[in-house]
Coordinates of C-alpha atoms (C1' of nucleotides) in Angstrom, one line a residue:
Chain A
M1 CA -10.6 -21.6 14.7
S2 CA -7.5 -23.1 16.5
T3 CA -8.2 -27.0 16.7
I4 CA -5.7 -29.2 17.8
V5 CA -3.7 -30.0 14.9
P6 CA -0.3 -32.9 15.3
N7 CA 3.1 -30.7 15.4
L8 CA 5.0 -33.1 13.0
K9 CA 8.3 -34.0 14.1
A10 CA 10.5 -33.9 10.8
S11 CA 10.2 -37.9 10.1
G12 CA 12.0 -38.5 7.1
E13 CA 11.7 -35.1 5.8
K14 CA 15.1 -33.6 4.7
C15 CA 15.9 -29.9 3.3
E16 CA 17.6 -31.3 0.7
T17 CA 14.5 -32.7 -0.9
C18 CA 12.2 -30.0 0.2
P19 CA 10.0 -28.8 -2.6
I20 CA 10.7 -25.1 -1.9
R21 CA 14.1 -25.8 -1.4
H22 CA 15.6 -23.7 -4.3
R23 CA 13.1 -20.6 -3.8
A24 CA 12.7 -20.1 0.0
V25 CA 14.4 -18.3 2.1
C26 CA 17.0 -21.0 2.6
S27 CA 17.8 -21.3 -0.8
Y28 CA 20.8 -20.0 -0.9
S29 CA 22.2 -21.6 2.0
S30 CA 25.1 -24.1 1.6
P31 CA 24.8 -27.9 2.6
S32 CA 26.6 -27.0 6.0
E33 CA 24.3 -23.8 6.7
L34 CA 21.2 -25.6 5.9
S35 CA 22.2 -28.8 8.5
E36 CA 22.1 -26.3 10.8
L37 CA 18.5 -24.9 9.8
N38 CA 17.5 -28.9 9.1
D39 CA 17.6 -29.2 12.9
A40 CA 16.0 -26.4 14.1
K41 CA 13.2 -26.5 11.8
Y42 CA 9.3 -28.4 12.3
Y43 CA 6.7 -28.9 10.5
R44 CA 3.2 -28.2 11.3
D45 CA 0.1 -28.4 9.4
F46 CA -3.2 -25.8 8.9
R47 CA -6.5 -26.5 7.6
P48 CA -8.5 -24.0 5.7
G49 CA -9.4 -20.8 8.0
E50 CA -7.2 -21.6 10.6
E51 CA -5.4 -18.9 11.9
I52 CA -1.7 -19.0 11.5
V53 CA -0.4 -16.2 13.8
G54 CA -2.9 -13.4 15.1
E55 CA -2.7 -9.5 14.6
Q56 CA -0.8 -8.0 17.5
E57 CA 0.0 -11.4 19.4
P58 CA 3.2 -12.7 20.6
M59 CA 4.9 -14.3 17.6
T60 CA 6.8 -17.2 18.4
A61 CA 7.2 -19.0 15.2
V62 CA 8.5 -17.7 11.5
G63 CA 9.1 -19.7 8.6
S64 CA 8.4 -20.7 5.1
L65 CA 5.2 -21.9 3.1
I66 CA 5.8 -25.3 1.9
D67 CA 2.1 -26.0 0.6
G68 CA -1.1 -24.4 -0.1
V69 CA -1.9 -20.5 -0.2
A70 CA -2.3 -18.5 2.9
S71 CA -3.2 -14.8 3.6
L72 CA -2.3 -11.8 5.9
Y73 CA -4.9 -9.2 7.2
K74 CA -5.0 -6.3 9.0
T75 CA -8.2 -5.1 10.9
L76 CA -9.8 -2.2 12.2
E77 CA -11.4 -2.3 15.7
D78 CA -15.0 -2.3 13.8
G79 CA -14.1 -5.1 11.9
R80 CA -13.1 -3.5 8.6
R81 CA -10.6 -5.8 7.1
Q82 CA -7.9 -5.6 4.2
M83 CA -5.9 -8.3 3.3
V84 CA -2.1 -7.1 2.8
G85 CA -0.2 -9.8 1.7
L86 CA -1.2 -13.5 -0.7
L87 CA 1.4 -16.0 0.0
F88 CA 2.3 -18.9 -1.9
P89 CA 4.3 -21.9 -1.6
S90 CA 8.1 -20.5 -0.6
D91 CA 6.8 -17.5 0.6
F92 CA 8.0 -16.3 4.1
I93 CA 5.7 -15.9 7.2
G94 CA 6.3 -13.7 10.2
R95 CA 8.2 -10.8 11.2
P96 CA 11.9 -11.0 12.5
M97 CA 13.4 -8.8 15.1
R98 CA 10.2 -7.8 16.3
S99 CA 7.8 -9.6 18.8
H100 CA 4.4 -9.0 18.0
A101 CA 3.0 -9.9 14.5
P102 CA 2.2 -6.6 12.8
Y103 CA -0.9 -8.5 11.2
E104 CA -2.9 -12.1 11.2
A105 CA -2.3 -14.6 8.8
V106 CA -4.7 -17.3 8.2
A107 CA -4.8 -20.6 6.2
V108 CA -6.7 -20.3 2.4
T109 CA -6.6 -23.8 1.5
P110 CA -4.8 -26.4 3.7
V111 CA -1.3 -25.5 4.7
R112 CA 2.0 -27.2 5.3
M113 CA 4.3 -24.8 7.0
C114 CA 8.3 -25.1 7.6
L115 CA 8.7 -23.5 11.1
F116 CA 11.5 -22.1 13.6
H117 CA 11.3 -20.6 17.1
R118 CA 11.6 -17.3 16.1
Q119 CA 14.4 -16.2 18.4
K120 CA 16.5 -18.9 17.3
F121 CA 15.8 -18.2 13.4
E122 CA 16.8 -14.6 14.2
A123 CA 20.1 -16.1 15.9
I124 CA 20.9 -17.6 13.0
L125 CA 20.0 -14.8 10.5
R126 CA 22.6 -13.2 12.3
S127 CA 25.5 -15.7 11.5
N128 CA 24.1 -16.9 8.7
T129 CA 25.2 -14.5 6.0
S130 CA 23.3 -16.4 2.8
L131 CA 20.2 -16.4 4.7
E132 CA 19.9 -13.0 5.8
R133 CA 21.0 -11.7 2.1
R134 CA 17.9 -14.0 0.7
M135 CA 15.7 -12.7 3.3
L136 CA 16.7 -9.0 2.3
E137 CA 15.6 -9.9 -1.3
M138 CA 12.7 -11.4 -0.3
T139 CA 11.4 -8.3 1.8
L140 CA 12.6 -5.8 -0.9
D141 CA 10.3 -7.8 -3.5
E142 CA 7.3 -7.8 -1.1
L143 CA 7.5 -4.3 -0.4
D144 CA 8.0 -3.8 -4.5
A145 CA 4.4 -5.8 -4.5
A146 CA 3.0 -4.1 -1.7
R147 CA 3.5 -0.6 -3.4
D148 CA 1.7 -1.9 -6.5
W149 CA -1.1 -2.9 -4.5
M150 CA -0.9 0.5 -2.8
L151 CA -1.4 1.9 -6.2
L152 CA -4.3 -0.6 -7.1
L153 CA -5.9 0.3 -4.0
G154 CA -5.6 3.9 -4.1
R155 CA -6.4 4.8 -7.5
K156 CA -7.9 1.9 -9.6
S157 CA -11.4 1.1 -10.5
A158 CA -13.2 -2.3 -9.4
R159 CA -13.0 -3.4 -12.7
E160 CA -9.4 -2.6 -13.0
R161 CA -8.8 -4.1 -9.7
L162 CA -10.1 -7.5 -10.3
A163 CA -8.3 -7.3 -14.0
S164 CA -5.1 -7.2 -11.6
F165 CA -6.1 -9.7 -9.4
L166 CA -6.6 -12.2 -12.4
M167 CA -3.3 -11.2 -13.6
I168 CA -1.5 -12.0 -10.7
L169 CA -2.5 -15.3 -10.7
I170 CA -1.8 -15.9 -14.2
R171 CA 1.5 -15.1 -13.7
R172 CA 1.9 -16.9 -10.6
R173 CA 0.8 -20.0 -12.8
A174 CA 3.2 -18.9 -15.7
E175 CA 6.2 -19.0 -13.4
L176 CA 4.7 -22.4 -12.0
M177 CA 3.9 -23.9 -15.1
K178 CA 7.5 -22.5 -16.3
V179 CA 5.3 -20.7 -19.6
N180 CA 4.5 -17.3 -20.7
A181 CA 1.9 -15.3 -19.2
E182 CA 0.2 -15.2 -22.4
D183 CA -0.3 -19.0 -23.0
V184 CA -2.0 -19.1 -19.6
R185 CA -5.3 -20.8 -20.3
E186 CA -6.9 -21.8 -17.3
I187 CA -6.5 -20.3 -13.8
D188 CA -8.0 -21.5 -10.7
L189 CA -9.2 -19.5 -8.2
P190 CA -8.1 -20.7 -4.8
L191 CA -10.0 -17.7 -3.0
T192 CA -13.8 -17.0 -2.3
R193 CA -15.6 -13.8 -3.1
E194 CA -15.0 -12.7 0.4
A195 CA -11.2 -13.2 0.1
I196 CA -10.9 -11.5 -3.0
A197 CA -12.7 -8.7 -1.8
E198 CA -10.7 -8.5 0.8
F199 CA -7.8 -8.4 -1.1
I200 CA -8.8 -5.9 -3.5
G201 CA -10.7 -3.4 -1.0
L202 CA -14.0 -4.2 -2.7
T203 CA -17.2 -5.7 -1.6
I204 CA -18.0 -9.3 -2.5
E205 CA -21.2 -7.5 -4.3
T206 CA -19.0 -5.5 -6.4
V207 CA -16.1 -8.6 -7.2
S208 CA -19.4 -10.7 -8.0
R209 CA -20.8 -8.0 -11.0
Q210 CA -17.4 -7.5 -12.2
F211 CA -16.9 -11.1 -12.4
S212 CA -19.9 -11.2 -14.4
L213 CA -19.3 -8.3 -16.7
L214 CA -15.6 -10.0 -17.7
R215 CA -17.5 -13.3 -18.3
K216 CA -20.0 -11.3 -19.9
Q217 CA -17.6 -9.3 -21.9
G218 CA -15.4 -12.2 -23.1
L219 CA -12.3 -11.6 -21.1
I220 CA -12.6 -14.9 -19.1
G221 CA -14.8 -17.7 -19.3
Q222 CA -16.2 -20.3 -16.7
I223 CA -14.5 -23.7 -16.5
D224 CA -16.1 -25.0 -13.3
R225 CA -16.7 -23.2 -10.1
R226 CA -13.0 -22.7 -8.9
T227 CA -11.4 -22.7 -12.3
L228 CA -12.1 -20.0 -15.1
S229 CA -10.5 -20.0 -18.7
V230 CA -8.9 -16.6 -20.0
G231 CA -11.0 -15.6 -22.9
D232 CA -8.8 -12.2 -24.0
Y233 CA -5.1 -12.3 -22.5
D234 CA -4.1 -8.9 -23.8
A235 CA -7.8 -7.0 -22.8
L236 CA -7.0 -8.2 -19.6
S237 CA -3.7 -6.9 -19.3
T238 CA -4.6 -3.7 -20.7
T239 CA -7.3 -3.4 -18.1
A240 CA -5.3 -4.3 -15.3
G241 CA -2.8 -1.1 -16.4
D242 CA 0.4 -2.9 -15.4
Y243 CA 3.4 -1.7 -17.3
G244 CA 4.5 -5.3 -17.5
P245 CA 5.5 -8.2 -15.5
L246 CA 7.7 -6.3 -13.1
S247 CA 8.2 -7.4 -9.6
S248 CA 6.5 -10.9 -10.3
D249 CA 8.8 -12.7 -8.4
A250 CA 7.0 -10.8 -5.2
A251 CA 5.5 -12.4 -2.5
I252 CA 2.1 -10.6 -2.2
A253 CA 1.9 -10.7 -6.4
Chain B
M1 CA 12.4 19.3 -14.4
S2 CA 15.9 18.2 -13.8
T3 CA 17.9 21.6 -13.6
I4 CA 21.8 21.7 -13.5
V5 CA 22.7 21.1 -9.9
P6 CA 26.0 21.1 -8.6
N7 CA 27.4 17.2 -7.6
L8 CA 29.3 18.3 -4.2
K9 CA 32.1 16.6 -3.9
A10 CA 32.7 15.5 0.3
S11 CA 34.5 18.8 1.1
G12 CA 35.0 18.5 5.1
E13 CA 31.9 16.2 5.6
K14 CA 32.7 13.1 7.1
C15 CA 30.4 10.2 8.0
E16 CA 31.4 10.7 11.6
T17 CA 29.8 14.1 11.9
C18 CA 26.4 13.3 9.9
P19 CA 23.3 14.0 11.6
I20 CA 21.5 10.8 10.6
R21 CA 24.6 8.4 11.4
H22 CA 22.8 7.0 14.3
R23 CA 19.4 5.9 12.0
A24 CA 20.4 5.5 8.7
V25 CA 21.4 2.7 7.0
C26 CA 24.9 3.0 8.0
S27 CA 23.9 3.4 11.6
Y28 CA 25.3 -0.1 12.5
S29 CA 28.8 0.1 11.1
S30 CA 31.9 0.1 12.8
P31 CA 34.5 2.8 12.2
S32 CA 36.5 0.9 9.6
E33 CA 33.3 -0.1 7.7
L34 CA 32.3 3.7 7.7
S35 CA 35.4 4.7 6.3
E36 CA 34.7 2.3 3.4
L37 CA 31.6 4.0 2.6
N38 CA 32.8 7.1 3.6
D39 CA 35.3 6.9 0.5
A40 CA 32.4 5.8 -1.9
K41 CA 29.8 8.5 -0.8
Y42 CA 29.1 11.6 -2.3
Y43 CA 26.6 14.6 -1.6
R44 CA 23.9 15.9 -4.0
D45 CA 21.1 18.4 -3.7
F46 CA 17.7 18.4 -5.0
R47 CA 15.4 21.7 -5.1
P48 CA 11.7 21.3 -4.2
G49 CA 9.5 19.4 -7.1
E50 CA 12.7 17.8 -8.7
E51 CA 13.1 14.5 -9.8
I52 CA 15.3 12.3 -7.7
V53 CA 14.8 8.8 -9.9
G54 CA 12.4 8.2 -12.6
E55 CA 9.9 5.3 -12.5
Q56 CA 11.2 2.7 -14.7
E57 CA 14.9 4.4 -15.3
P58 CA 18.1 3.1 -14.6
M59 CA 18.7 3.5 -11.4
T60 CA 22.3 4.2 -10.9
A61 CA 22.5 5.5 -7.3
V62 CA 21.1 5.0 -4.3
G63 CA 21.4 6.5 -0.9
S64 CA 20.4 8.3 2.2
L65 CA 17.8 11.2 2.6
I66 CA 20.1 13.6 4.8
D67 CA 17.8 16.5 5.2
G68 CA 14.3 17.6 3.2
V69 CA 11.4 15.6 2.6
A70 CA 11.2 13.2 -0.2
S71 CA 7.8 11.3 -1.9
L72 CA 7.7 8.0 -3.9
Y73 CA 5.0 7.9 -6.5
K74 CA 3.6 5.1 -8.6
T75 CA 1.5 6.1 -11.7
L76 CA -0.8 4.8 -13.9
E77 CA -0.4 5.0 -18.0
D78 CA -3.4 7.7 -18.1
G79 CA -1.6 9.7 -15.2
R80 CA -3.3 8.5 -12.3
R81 CA -0.6 8.9 -9.2
Q82 CA -0.2 7.3 -6.0
M83 CA 2.4 8.4 -3.5
V84 CA 3.5 5.2 -1.8
G85 CA 6.1 6.5 0.3
L86 CA 6.9 9.5 2.6
L87 CA 10.5 9.8 3.3
F88 CA 12.1 11.9 6.1
P89 CA 15.5 12.2 7.0
S90 CA 17.6 9.2 7.5
D91 CA 15.4 7.1 5.3
F92 CA 17.0 5.4 2.7
I93 CA 15.8 5.5 -1.6
G94 CA 16.6 3.6 -4.3
R95 CA 16.4 -0.7 -4.8
P96 CA 19.4 -2.5 -4.2
M97 CA 19.5 -5.6 -6.4
R98 CA 17.4 -4.4 -9.2
S99 CA 18.7 -1.9 -11.8
H100 CA 15.5 0.1 -12.9
A101 CA 13.6 1.5 -10.1
P102 CA 10.2 0.5 -9.7
Y103 CA 8.8 4.3 -8.6
E104 CA 9.8 7.8 -9.0
A105 CA 11.1 9.5 -6.1
V106 CA 10.7 13.3 -5.9
A107 CA 12.1 15.9 -3.6
V108 CA 9.0 17.5 -1.7
T109 CA 11.1 20.2 0.2
P110 CA 15.1 21.2 -0.8
V111 CA 16.5 17.9 -0.4
R112 CA 19.9 16.5 0.5
M113 CA 21.2 12.8 -0.4
C114 CA 24.0 10.8 0.6
L115 CA 24.9 8.9 -2.6
F116 CA 26.2 5.7 -3.6
H117 CA 26.9 4.3 -6.9
R118 CA 24.1 1.5 -6.9
Q119 CA 26.7 -1.4 -7.8
K120 CA 29.4 -0.2 -5.4
F121 CA 27.0 -0.2 -2.8
E122 CA 25.6 -3.3 -3.7
A123 CA 29.5 -4.6 -3.4
I124 CA 29.7 -3.3 -0.1
L125 CA 26.7 -4.7 1.1
R126 CA 27.6 -8.0 0.4
S127 CA 30.9 -7.8 2.5
N128 CA 29.4 -5.5 5.4
T129 CA 27.3 -7.5 7.4
S130 CA 26.3 -4.6 9.7
L131 CA 25.6 -2.8 6.9
E132 CA 22.9 -5.8 5.3
R133 CA 21.3 -5.9 8.7
R134 CA 20.6 -2.4 9.0
M135 CA 19.5 -2.6 5.7
L136 CA 17.2 -5.3 6.4
E137 CA 15.3 -3.7 9.3
M138 CA 14.7 -0.7 7.6
T139 CA 13.1 -2.6 4.7
L140 CA 11.0 -4.5 7.1
D141 CA 10.1 -1.5 8.8
E142 CA 8.9 -0.2 5.3
L143 CA 7.1 -3.4 4.8
D144 CA 5.3 -3.0 8.0
A145 CA 4.3 0.7 7.0
A146 CA 3.4 0.1 3.6
R147 CA 0.9 -2.6 5.3
D148 CA -0.5 -0.4 7.4
W149 CA -0.8 1.8 4.2
M150 CA -2.6 -0.7 2.6
L151 CA -5.3 -0.7 5.0
L152 CA -5.9 3.1 5.3
L153 CA -6.1 2.8 1.0
G154 CA -8.4 -0.1 1.2
R155 CA -11.0 0.5 3.8
K156 CA -10.8 4.1 5.5
S157 CA -13.1 6.5 5.0
A158 CA -11.7 10.4 3.9
R159 CA -12.0 11.7 7.3
E160 CA -10.0 8.6 8.6
R161 CA -7.4 8.8 6.1
L162 CA -6.7 12.3 6.6
A163 CA -6.7 12.0 10.4
S164 CA -4.2 9.2 9.7
F165 CA -2.1 11.3 7.9
L166 CA -1.9 14.1 10.6
M167 CA -1.1 11.0 13.4
I168 CA 1.9 10.2 11.4
L169 CA 2.9 13.5 10.7
I170 CA 2.7 13.9 14.8
R171 CA 4.3 10.9 15.7
R172 CA 7.2 11.9 13.3
R173 CA 7.6 15.0 15.2
A174 CA 7.2 13.8 18.9
E175 CA 10.0 11.3 17.6
L176 CA 12.5 14.1 16.7
M177 CA 11.8 16.6 19.5
K178 CA 11.5 13.5 21.9
V179 CA 8.3 14.2 23.5
N180 CA 5.2 11.9 23.9
A181 CA 2.8 11.9 20.5
E182 CA 0.2 13.3 22.7
D183 CA 2.3 16.2 23.6
V184 CA 2.8 17.6 20.4
R185 CA 1.3 21.3 20.0
E186 CA 1.8 21.9 16.3
I187 CA 2.9 20.6 13.4
D188 CA 4.1 21.5 10.3
L189 CA 2.8 20.6 7.0
P190 CA 5.7 19.9 4.1
L191 CA 3.3 18.9 1.6
T192 CA 1.0 20.8 -0.7
R193 CA -2.6 19.5 -0.6
E194 CA -2.2 17.8 -3.7
A195 CA 0.9 15.9 -2.6
I196 CA -1.6 14.8 0.7
A197 CA -4.3 13.8 -1.7
E198 CA -1.7 11.6 -3.7
F199 CA -0.6 10.2 -0.5
I200 CA -3.9 9.2 1.1
G201 CA -5.7 8.4 -2.3
L202 CA -8.2 11.1 -2.3
T203 CA -8.7 14.4 -4.6
I204 CA -7.3 17.9 -3.5
E205 CA -11.4 19.1 -3.0
T206 CA -11.7 16.3 -0.8
V207 CA -9.2 16.8 1.1
S208 CA -9.7 20.3 1.6
R209 CA -13.4 19.6 2.7
Q210 CA -12.2 17.5 5.3
F211 CA -9.4 19.7 6.6
S212 CA -12.4 22.4 7.0
L213 CA -14.5 19.8 8.7
L214 CA -11.5 18.7 11.5
R215 CA -10.9 22.7 12.0
K216 CA -14.4 23.2 12.3
Q217 CA -14.7 20.6 14.8
G218 CA -11.8 21.8 17.0
L219 CA -9.6 18.9 16.2
I220 CA -7.2 20.9 14.6
G221 CA -6.4 24.8 14.4
Q222 CA -4.8 26.8 11.8
I223 CA -1.6 28.8 13.1
D224 CA -0.4 30.1 9.8
R225 CA -0.5 28.4 6.0
R226 CA 1.8 25.9 6.7
T227 CA 1.7 24.6 10.5
L228 CA -1.4 23.8 12.1
S229 CA -2.3 23.2 15.9
V230 CA -3.3 19.8 17.4
G231 CA -7.2 21.0 19.0
D232 CA -7.8 17.1 20.1
Y233 CA -5.2 14.6 20.4
D234 CA -7.7 11.9 21.6
A235 CA -10.3 12.4 18.8
L236 CA -7.5 12.7 16.4
S237 CA -6.1 9.6 17.2
T238 CA -9.6 7.8 17.5
T239 CA -10.4 8.9 14.3
A240 CA -7.5 7.1 12.6
G241 CA -8.1 4.0 13.9
D242 CA -5.0 3.2 14.8
Y243 CA -4.4 0.4 17.8
G244 CA -1.3 2.5 18.9
P245 CA 2.2 3.7 17.7
L246 CA 3.1 0.5 16.2
S247 CA 5.7 0.7 13.5
S248 CA 5.8 3.9 14.1
D249 CA 9.7 3.6 13.3
A250 CA 9.0 2.8 9.9
A251 CA 10.2 4.6 6.8
I252 CA 6.7 5.4 5.3
A253 CA 5.3 6.8 8.8
Chain C
dC1 C1' -33.7 -34.5 -0.6
dG2 C1' -33.6 -30.9 2.9
dA3 C1' -30.2 -27.7 5.3
dT4 C1' -27.0 -24.4 5.0
dA5 C1' -23.1 -21.6 2.8
dT6 C1' -22.2 -19.2 -0.8
dT7 C1' -22.6 -16.5 -5.4
dT8 C1' -25.4 -13.7 -7.9
dT9 C1' -28.5 -10.3 -9.1
dG10 C1' -31.5 -6.4 -8.4
dA11 C1' -33.0 -1.6 -6.2
dC12 C1' -31.5 2.5 -3.7
dC13 C1' -28.4 5.1 -1.1
dC14 C1' -24.3 8.0 -0.2
dG15 C1' -19.4 9.3 0.2
dG16 C1' -16.4 11.2 -3.0
dC17 C1' -15.3 12.9 -7.6
dT18 C1' -15.7 16.0 -11.3
dC19 C1' -16.5 20.7 -13.0
dA20 C1' -16.5 25.1 -12.2
dA21 C1' -16.0 29.2 -9.3
dC22 C1' -14.3 31.9 -6.6
dC23 C1' -10.4 33.2 -2.8
dC24 C1' -6.0 34.7 -1.3
dA25 C1' -1.0 35.0 -0.9
dA26 C1' 2.9 36.4 -3.7
dG27 C1' 5.0 37.7 -7.5
dT28 C1' 6.0 41.2 -11.6
dG29 C1' 6.1 44.3 -14.6
dG30 C1' 4.5 49.1 -16.2
Chain D
dC1 C1' 1.8 51.6 -6.2
dC2 C1' -1.5 49.3 -8.6
dA3 C1' -2.9 46.2 -12.4
dC4 C1' -2.3 41.7 -13.7
dT5 C1' -0.8 36.7 -13.4
dT6 C1' 0.2 32.8 -11.0
dG7 C1' -0.5 28.6 -8.1
dG8 C1' -2.5 27.1 -4.1
dG9 C1' -6.7 26.4 -1.7
dT10 C1' -11.8 26.7 -0.5
dT11 C1' -16.3 26.0 -1.6
dG12 C1' -20.5 24.4 -3.9
dA13 C1' -23.7 21.5 -7.2
dG14 C1' -24.5 17.3 -9.3
dC15 C1' -23.3 12.9 -10.5
dC16 C1' -22.0 8.2 -10.5
dG17 C1' -18.9 4.3 -8.4
dG18 C1' -19.6 1.3 -5.7
dG19 C1' -21.8 0.1 -0.7
dT20 C1' -25.6 -1.5 1.5
dC21 C1' -29.7 -4.1 2.4
dA22 C1' -32.7 -8.0 0.5
dA23 C1' -33.6 -11.8 -2.3
dA24 C1' -32.9 -15.1 -5.4
dA25 C1' -30.1 -18.7 -7.1
dT26 C1' -26.6 -22.5 -6.9
dA27 C1' -23.6 -25.0 -4.3
dT28 C1' -22.1 -28.1 -0.6
dC29 C1' -23.1 -31.5 2.4
dG30 C1' -25.5 -34.3 5.8

DNA sequence: CGATATTTTGACCCGGCTCAACCCAAGTGG
DNA sequence: CCACTTGGGTTGAGCCGGGTCAAAATATCG
């Protein structure tokens, strides 16, 4: 799983031109604060399937996801797994103020991370108030999203779960393209059936069946293997059972 | 549900003598910082079943649970409910930096809260670094606990869920009595079957059946209606499927 | 084109839900 | 003091949604 990957030294890359500069944990930092981060950071790439940090392993680095999609997992001794977070660019990976990772993080697509040595980051956190404030904000958002997810895992049917999952992707894309969620025509699926199943707490067979049903009923259509179209936004939204796009800015969602 | 309850003005009560002084969000605050909080705080009592804040309602106050047990809920339109947090003394209720509550909070037992006007609290947060640091710590712990809970809701069987729930109560009590979890002999159940079911994502019938099974198999015993004894700690712990007492200090757990 | 991985579909099964009866303790009022 | 209510809690019977196991269909890749 852990192949040798080059630890890129920050070559020409500067925080100022970073694509996630305005959304990541550093987004409130002033130019002077940023330069401290700039000096401490390093980049690292991960390939699909590669483990970013292991569950219960010492966590030496934390940082921001610059590009790609990653997921967080918790696993039971007998191998049952549950995804507990789905991370997109600008989301933060790692747990400050704890020496061991409470979960496993895995790259879903090719991933580029902006990393800091954990203890160094914690030291900066302590002195850099705007970093700490943003960290608190992001953590609160993640907590909101985690609670939405608890509702899904505890109470929603398979159909509702899949619809909720698609709504997350739709909202995420709407945000990215700066349009209303209703206007999103197509969404691409960065996850395999297995990852989707682990995310929404089902088996891959059930996920597949529910996809077929939603397709048959016209809520969604197929464009190609990794892309699908939104057939009936309202029906999807209703099936998801959400109150609206609340906590849409949270990391998990 | 919302009966008239006296809004107690801080009479003789001072933060210095507060029973949760050393664990709550204010626990890192210096004497001078504390006096600012002292001036802004007020107490309020809630009776069992009373709503502390409503889901999606404007949230004017936030604060610490001083005494009693409270729970957080998320609800679907058709009435299905999922508990998303179980709060004990020193835990924080409310969502800074958001105007509306993302969940409903309800008093389970008689509850006393130490409250702040939300915007006032946010202003203090911004100027009081130790308050913000502690807030971040507590939020990170809650997030860890929420993710443990996602694993439970997504993957554990009814039996495992109930055992996990009991382990939470055992650890919580161990902490309180300052003994090892293995040495806890009895635990009291502050929750009704219904609340337990809503917590672990089951129906009350299934909860009741699993209680009967655990009793029959000697993992637990009955002392009285609201108290039970630990019959076989190891079996309970194994059934819960936890790796150990990780994230034991988190708010939900 | 074969070889391997992923996805879909089918048949069957089982754990937990539903619906319903019953139990028990704690009021409450005559 | 007893009849009645009320609100948990327990237990049983039957069902069903989603899991399991197996096989076919479809992609992906040398």
